[in-house]
Coordinates of C-alpha atoms in Angstrom, one line a residue:
X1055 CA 43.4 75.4 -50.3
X1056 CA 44.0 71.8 -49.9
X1057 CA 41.2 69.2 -48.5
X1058 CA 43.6 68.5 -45.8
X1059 CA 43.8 71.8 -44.6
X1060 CA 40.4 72.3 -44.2
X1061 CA 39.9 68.9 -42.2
X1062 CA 42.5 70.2 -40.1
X1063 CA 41.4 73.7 -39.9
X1064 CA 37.6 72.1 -39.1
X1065 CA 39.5 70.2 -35.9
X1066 CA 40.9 72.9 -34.3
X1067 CA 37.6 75.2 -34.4
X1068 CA 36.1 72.2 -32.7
X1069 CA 38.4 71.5 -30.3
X1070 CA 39.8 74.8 -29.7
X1071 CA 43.0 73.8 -28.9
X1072 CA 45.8 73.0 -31.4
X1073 CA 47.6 70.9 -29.3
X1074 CA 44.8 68.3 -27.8
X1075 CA 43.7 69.0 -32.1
X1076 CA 47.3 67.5 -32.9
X1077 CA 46.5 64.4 -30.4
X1078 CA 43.5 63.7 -31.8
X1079 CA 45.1 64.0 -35.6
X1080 CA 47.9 61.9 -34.6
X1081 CA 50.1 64.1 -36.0
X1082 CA 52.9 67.1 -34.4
X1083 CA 51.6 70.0 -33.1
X1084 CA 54.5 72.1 -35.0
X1085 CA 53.2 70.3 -38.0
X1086 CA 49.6 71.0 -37.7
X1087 CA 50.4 74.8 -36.6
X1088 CA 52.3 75.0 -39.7
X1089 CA 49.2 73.8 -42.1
X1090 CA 47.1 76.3 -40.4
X1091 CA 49.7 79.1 -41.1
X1092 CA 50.0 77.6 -44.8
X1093 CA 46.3 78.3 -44.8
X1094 CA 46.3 81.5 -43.3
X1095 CA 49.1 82.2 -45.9
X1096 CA 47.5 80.9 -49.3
X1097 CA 44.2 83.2 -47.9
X1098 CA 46.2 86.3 -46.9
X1099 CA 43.7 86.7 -44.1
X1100 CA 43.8 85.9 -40.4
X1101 CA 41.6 82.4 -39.4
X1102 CA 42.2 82.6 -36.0
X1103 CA 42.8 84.6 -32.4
X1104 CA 45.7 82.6 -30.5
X1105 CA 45.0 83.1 -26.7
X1106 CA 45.9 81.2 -23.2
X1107 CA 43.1 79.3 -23.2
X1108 CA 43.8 77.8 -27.1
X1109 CA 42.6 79.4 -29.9
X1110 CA 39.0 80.4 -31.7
X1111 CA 37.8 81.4 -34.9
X1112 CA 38.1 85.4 -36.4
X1113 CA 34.8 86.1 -38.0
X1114 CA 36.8 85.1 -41.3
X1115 CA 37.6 81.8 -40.0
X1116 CA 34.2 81.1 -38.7
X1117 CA 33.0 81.7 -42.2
X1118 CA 35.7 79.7 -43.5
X1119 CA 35.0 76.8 -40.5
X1120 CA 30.9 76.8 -42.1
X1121 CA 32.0 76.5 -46.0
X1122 CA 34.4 73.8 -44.8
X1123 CA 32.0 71.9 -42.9
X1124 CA 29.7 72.0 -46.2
X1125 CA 32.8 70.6 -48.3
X1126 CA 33.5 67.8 -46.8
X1127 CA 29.6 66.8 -45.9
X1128 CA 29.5 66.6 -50.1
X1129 CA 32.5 65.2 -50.5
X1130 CA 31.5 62.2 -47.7
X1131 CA 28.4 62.1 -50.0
X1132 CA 30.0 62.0 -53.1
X1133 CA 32.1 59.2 -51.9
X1134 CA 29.4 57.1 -50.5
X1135 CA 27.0 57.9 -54.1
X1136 CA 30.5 56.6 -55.7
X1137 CA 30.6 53.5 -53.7
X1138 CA 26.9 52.7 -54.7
X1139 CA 27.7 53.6 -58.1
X1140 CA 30.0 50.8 -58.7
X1141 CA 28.4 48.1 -56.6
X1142 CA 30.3 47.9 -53.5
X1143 CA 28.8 47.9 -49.8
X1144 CA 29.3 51.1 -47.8
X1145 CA 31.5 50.6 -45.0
X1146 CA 30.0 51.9 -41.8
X1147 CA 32.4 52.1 -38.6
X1148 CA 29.8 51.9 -35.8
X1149 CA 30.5 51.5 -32.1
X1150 CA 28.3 50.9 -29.2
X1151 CA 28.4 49.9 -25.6
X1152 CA 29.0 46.6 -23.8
X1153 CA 25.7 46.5 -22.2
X1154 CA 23.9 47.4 -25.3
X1155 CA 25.7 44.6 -27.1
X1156 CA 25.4 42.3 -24.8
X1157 CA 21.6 42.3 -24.5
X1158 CA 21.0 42.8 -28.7
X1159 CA 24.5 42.6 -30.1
X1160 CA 23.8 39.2 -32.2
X1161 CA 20.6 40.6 -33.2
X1162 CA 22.1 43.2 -34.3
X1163 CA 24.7 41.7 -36.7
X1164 CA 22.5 39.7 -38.3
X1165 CA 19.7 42.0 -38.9
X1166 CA 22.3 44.1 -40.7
X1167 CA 23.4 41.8 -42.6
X1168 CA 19.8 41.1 -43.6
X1169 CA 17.9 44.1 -44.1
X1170 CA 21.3 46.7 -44.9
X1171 CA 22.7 44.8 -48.2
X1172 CA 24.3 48.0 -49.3
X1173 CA 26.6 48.5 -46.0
X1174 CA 28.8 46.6 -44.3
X1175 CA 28.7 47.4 -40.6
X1176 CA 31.7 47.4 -38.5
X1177 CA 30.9 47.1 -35.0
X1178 CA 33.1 48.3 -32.3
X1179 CA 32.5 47.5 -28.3
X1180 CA 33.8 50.2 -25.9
X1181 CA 32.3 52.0 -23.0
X1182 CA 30.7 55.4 -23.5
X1183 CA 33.7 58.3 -23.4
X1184 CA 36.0 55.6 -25.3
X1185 CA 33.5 55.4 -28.1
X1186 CA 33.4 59.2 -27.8
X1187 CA 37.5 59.7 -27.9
X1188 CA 37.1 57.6 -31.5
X1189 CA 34.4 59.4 -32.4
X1190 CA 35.9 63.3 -32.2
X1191 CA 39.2 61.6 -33.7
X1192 CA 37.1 60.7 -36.9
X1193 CA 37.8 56.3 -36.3
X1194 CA 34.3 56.0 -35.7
X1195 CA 30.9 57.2 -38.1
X1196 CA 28.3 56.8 -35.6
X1197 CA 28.0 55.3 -31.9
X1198 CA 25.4 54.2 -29.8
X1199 CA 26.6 55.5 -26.5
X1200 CA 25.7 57.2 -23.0
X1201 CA 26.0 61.0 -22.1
X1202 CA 27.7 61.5 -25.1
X1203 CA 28.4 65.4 -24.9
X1204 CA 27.6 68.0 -27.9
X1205 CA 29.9 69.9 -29.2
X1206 CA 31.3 72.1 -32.1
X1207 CA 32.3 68.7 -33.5
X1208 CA 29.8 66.0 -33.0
X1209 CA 25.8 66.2 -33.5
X1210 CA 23.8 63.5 -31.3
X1211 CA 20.3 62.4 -30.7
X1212 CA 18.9 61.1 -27.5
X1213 CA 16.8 57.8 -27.9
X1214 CA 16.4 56.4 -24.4
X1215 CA 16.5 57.4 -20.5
X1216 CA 18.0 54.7 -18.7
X1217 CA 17.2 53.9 -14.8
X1218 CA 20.4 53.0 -13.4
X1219 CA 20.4 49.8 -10.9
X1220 CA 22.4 48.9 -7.6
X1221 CA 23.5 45.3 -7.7
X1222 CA 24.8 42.8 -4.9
X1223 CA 24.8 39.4 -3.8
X1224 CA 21.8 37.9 -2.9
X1225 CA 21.4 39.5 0.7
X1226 CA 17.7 39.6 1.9
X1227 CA 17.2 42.2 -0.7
X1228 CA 13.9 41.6 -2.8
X1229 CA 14.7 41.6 -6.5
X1230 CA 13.1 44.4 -8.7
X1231 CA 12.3 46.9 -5.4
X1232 CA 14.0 50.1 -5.3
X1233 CA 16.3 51.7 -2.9
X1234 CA 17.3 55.2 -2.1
X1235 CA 20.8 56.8 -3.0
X1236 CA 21.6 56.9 0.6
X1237 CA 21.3 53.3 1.5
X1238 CA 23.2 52.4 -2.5
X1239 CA 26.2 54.4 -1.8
X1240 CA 26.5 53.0 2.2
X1241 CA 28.4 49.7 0.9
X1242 CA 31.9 49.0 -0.6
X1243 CA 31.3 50.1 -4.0
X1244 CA 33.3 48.9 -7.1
X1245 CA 32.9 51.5 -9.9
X1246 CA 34.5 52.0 -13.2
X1247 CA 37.0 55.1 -13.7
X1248 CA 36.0 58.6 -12.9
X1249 CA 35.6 59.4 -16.7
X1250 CA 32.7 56.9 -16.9
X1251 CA 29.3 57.9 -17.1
X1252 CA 28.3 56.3 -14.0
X1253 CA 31.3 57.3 -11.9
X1254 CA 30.0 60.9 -12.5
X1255 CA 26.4 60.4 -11.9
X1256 CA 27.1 59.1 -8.6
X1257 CA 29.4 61.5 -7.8
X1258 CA 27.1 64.7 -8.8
X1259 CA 24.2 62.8 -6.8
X1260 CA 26.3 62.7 -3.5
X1261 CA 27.2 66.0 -3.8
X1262 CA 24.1 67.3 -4.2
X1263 CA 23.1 65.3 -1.3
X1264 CA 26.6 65.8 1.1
X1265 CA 27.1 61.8 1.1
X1266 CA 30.2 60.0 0.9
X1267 CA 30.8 57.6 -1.5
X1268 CA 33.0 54.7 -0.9
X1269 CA 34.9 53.3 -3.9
X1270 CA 36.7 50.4 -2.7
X1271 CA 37.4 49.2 -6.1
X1272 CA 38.6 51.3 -9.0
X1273 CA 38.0 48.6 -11.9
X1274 CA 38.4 49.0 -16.2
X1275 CA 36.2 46.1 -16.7
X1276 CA 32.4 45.7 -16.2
X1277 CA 33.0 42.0 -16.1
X1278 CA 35.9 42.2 -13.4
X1279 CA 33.6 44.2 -11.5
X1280 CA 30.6 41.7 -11.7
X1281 CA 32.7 39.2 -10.7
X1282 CA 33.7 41.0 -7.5
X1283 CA 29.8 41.9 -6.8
X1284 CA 29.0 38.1 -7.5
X1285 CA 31.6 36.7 -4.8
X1286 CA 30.2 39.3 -2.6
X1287 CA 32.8 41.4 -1.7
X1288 CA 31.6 44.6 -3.7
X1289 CA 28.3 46.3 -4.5
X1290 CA 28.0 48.3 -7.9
X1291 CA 26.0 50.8 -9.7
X1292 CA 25.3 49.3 -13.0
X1293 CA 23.0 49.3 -16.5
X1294 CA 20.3 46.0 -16.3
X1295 CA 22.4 45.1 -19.5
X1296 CA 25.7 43.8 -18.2
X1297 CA 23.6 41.8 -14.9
X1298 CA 20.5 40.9 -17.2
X1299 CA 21.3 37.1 -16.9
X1300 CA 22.5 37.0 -13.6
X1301 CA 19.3 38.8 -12.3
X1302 CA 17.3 36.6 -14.1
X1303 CA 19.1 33.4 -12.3
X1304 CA 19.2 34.9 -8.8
X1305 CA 22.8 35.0 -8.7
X1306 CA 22.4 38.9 -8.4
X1307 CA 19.7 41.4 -6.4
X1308 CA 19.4 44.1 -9.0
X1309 CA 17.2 47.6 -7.6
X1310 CA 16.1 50.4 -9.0
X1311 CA 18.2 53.2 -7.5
X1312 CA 15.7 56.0 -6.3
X1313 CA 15.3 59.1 -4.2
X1314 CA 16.8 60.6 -6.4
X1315 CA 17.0 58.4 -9.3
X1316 CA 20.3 57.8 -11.2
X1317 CA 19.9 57.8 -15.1
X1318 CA 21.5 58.0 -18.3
X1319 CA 20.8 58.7 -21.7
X1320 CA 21.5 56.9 -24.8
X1321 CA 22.6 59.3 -27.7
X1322 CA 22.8 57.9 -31.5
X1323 CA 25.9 60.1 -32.5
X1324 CA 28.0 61.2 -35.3
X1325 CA 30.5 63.7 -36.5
X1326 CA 29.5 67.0 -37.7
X1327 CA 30.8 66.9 -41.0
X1328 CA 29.0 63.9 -41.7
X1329 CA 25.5 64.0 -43.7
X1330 CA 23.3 61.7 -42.6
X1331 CA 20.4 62.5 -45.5
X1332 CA 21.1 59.6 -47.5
X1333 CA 21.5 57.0 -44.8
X1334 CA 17.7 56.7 -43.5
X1335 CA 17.7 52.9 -43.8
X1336 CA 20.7 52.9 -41.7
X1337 CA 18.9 55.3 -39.3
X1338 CA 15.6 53.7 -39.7
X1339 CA 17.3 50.0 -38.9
X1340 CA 19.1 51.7 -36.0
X1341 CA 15.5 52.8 -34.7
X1342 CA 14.3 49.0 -34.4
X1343 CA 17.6 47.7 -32.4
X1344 CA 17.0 50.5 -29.9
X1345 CA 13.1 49.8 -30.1
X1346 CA 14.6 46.0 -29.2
X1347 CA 16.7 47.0 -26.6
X1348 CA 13.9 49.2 -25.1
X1349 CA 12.0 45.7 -25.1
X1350 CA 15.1 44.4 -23.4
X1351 CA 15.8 46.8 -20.8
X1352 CA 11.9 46.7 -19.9
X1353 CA 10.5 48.9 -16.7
X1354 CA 14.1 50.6 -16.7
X1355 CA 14.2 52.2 -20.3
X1356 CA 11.9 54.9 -21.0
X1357 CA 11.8 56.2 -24.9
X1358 CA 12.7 60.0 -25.9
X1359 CA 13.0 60.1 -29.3
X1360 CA 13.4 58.2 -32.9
X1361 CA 16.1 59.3 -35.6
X1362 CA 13.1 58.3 -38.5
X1363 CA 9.5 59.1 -38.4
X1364 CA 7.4 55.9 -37.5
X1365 CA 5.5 56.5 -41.1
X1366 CA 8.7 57.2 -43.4
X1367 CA 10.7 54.2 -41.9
X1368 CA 7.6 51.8 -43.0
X1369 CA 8.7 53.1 -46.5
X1370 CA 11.8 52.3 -46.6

């Protein structure tokens, strides 16, 4: 067995489907089907059923998909104890979210370069399901992201509920009061695409509740679409993070949106295969950024969870 073939192997148990596994791999899906046949091959038994629907693991491959998992957690550990070893900084690929960045991104670059000497952090801005495409195709170790989904693949922990807001132009709305789902959906809306957290929330709401939802503008950019809410010609659902200063100014009426609420939840997550024992200052200084953006986000972020015990991260 070759380390290659087990990554592989490991991807297409996850994803079970050799062709969106050969997407995500960058490489042909003849080429990856013939590296799982190599591997079937070199252990003379068969690793997996081959249906409609894709394909998913034979008791022996699910055994095989669990020792493989285990390999290259060591092996990722045995790198990074390497790396220490001879002095250099562990690299850390690390995405997060534009609002999130926006309200403690410098804050966050230079407290890791302060208080994480032994890793170098490479930050990477995306919305949410982009950070989770890099994630599941191994470019990224951990992300800071919204409604990140569990699976076979990924681990996650969720940190913080979110309260979603409905922003406009100053219109004889009072800044800070809440209103309903109804009267937030009623205008011309400018949303993000449908694979954005946000897009879906409001969607599942309105169905729930048999409202329309107007979506006058279909935009890729947070920043096109605060332009259009600032000239007034679109309303929007969005996080306090990307409006923060333009709330503060007056220059937009941000709103709770309520009855029913519309909330997300931030996830810390990383690949499966990944241990994460060794990296508690990482985790612990990840703890304090979201304990500051918290702080940030103020009567509209509400706490869930911490990824290192309040008493074990004073230790570190």
């Amino acid at each position: 067995m070759k380390l290659r073939q087990l990554a592989y192997f490991v991807k297409v148990v996850e994803v079970g489907n050799i062709t969106r596994a050969a997407e995500q791999l960058n490489l042909a899906q003849t080429a990856l089907g013939i590296q799982i046949r190599n591997l079937e091959n070199a252990l003379q038994i068969q690793l997996l059923d081959r249906h409609s629907r894709g394909v998913s693991a034979t008791p022996a491959g699910m055994l095989l998909y669990e020792r493989a998992i285990e390999i290259l957690q060591r092996l990722e550990e045995t790198r990074r104890d390497l790396i220490a070893l001879g002095g250099e900084r562990l690299r850390i690929r690390f995405g997060a979210t534009p609002s999130i960045l926006k309200l403690i991104g410098t804050e966050l670059l230079v407290a890791a370069n302060a208080q994480l000497p032994g890793i170098a952090l490479h930050v990477v801005e995306e919305l949410s399901f982009v950070l989770a495409d890099a994630l599941e195709r191994g470019e990224l170790d951990y992300v800071l992201a919204y409604d990140i989904e569990e699976n076979a693949g990924i681990r996650r922990v969720a940190l913080m509920e979110e309260d979603l807001l409905h922003v406009s132009a100053p219109n004889g709305g009072e800044q800070g009061s809440d209103i309903s789902f109804r009267q937030a959906v009623a205008g011309d809306l400018a949303l993000v695409s449908n694979r954005d957290i946000i897009w879906r929330r409001v969607h599942e709401t309105a169905s729930r509740l048999s409202v329309d939802v107007k979506i006058t503008y279909q935009v890729q950019s947070n920043e096109a679409i605060k332009a259009l809410v600032l000239h007034g010609v679109a309303q929007s659902i969005m996080p306090y993070g990307i409006v923060a200063e333009e709330i503060k100014t007056g220059q937009i009426i941000g709103r709770r949106v309520d009855r029913p609420a519309v909330k997300r939840t931030l996830f810390l997550a990383h690949p499966a295969h990944r241990g994460v024992a060794d990296e508690k200052p990482f985790l612990a200084f990840i703890d304090k950024m979201v304990d500051r953006l918290v702080a940030e986000v103020g009567l509209y972020a509400h706490p869930i969870d911490r990824l290192v015990p309040a008493e074990q991260a004073y230790s570190l």
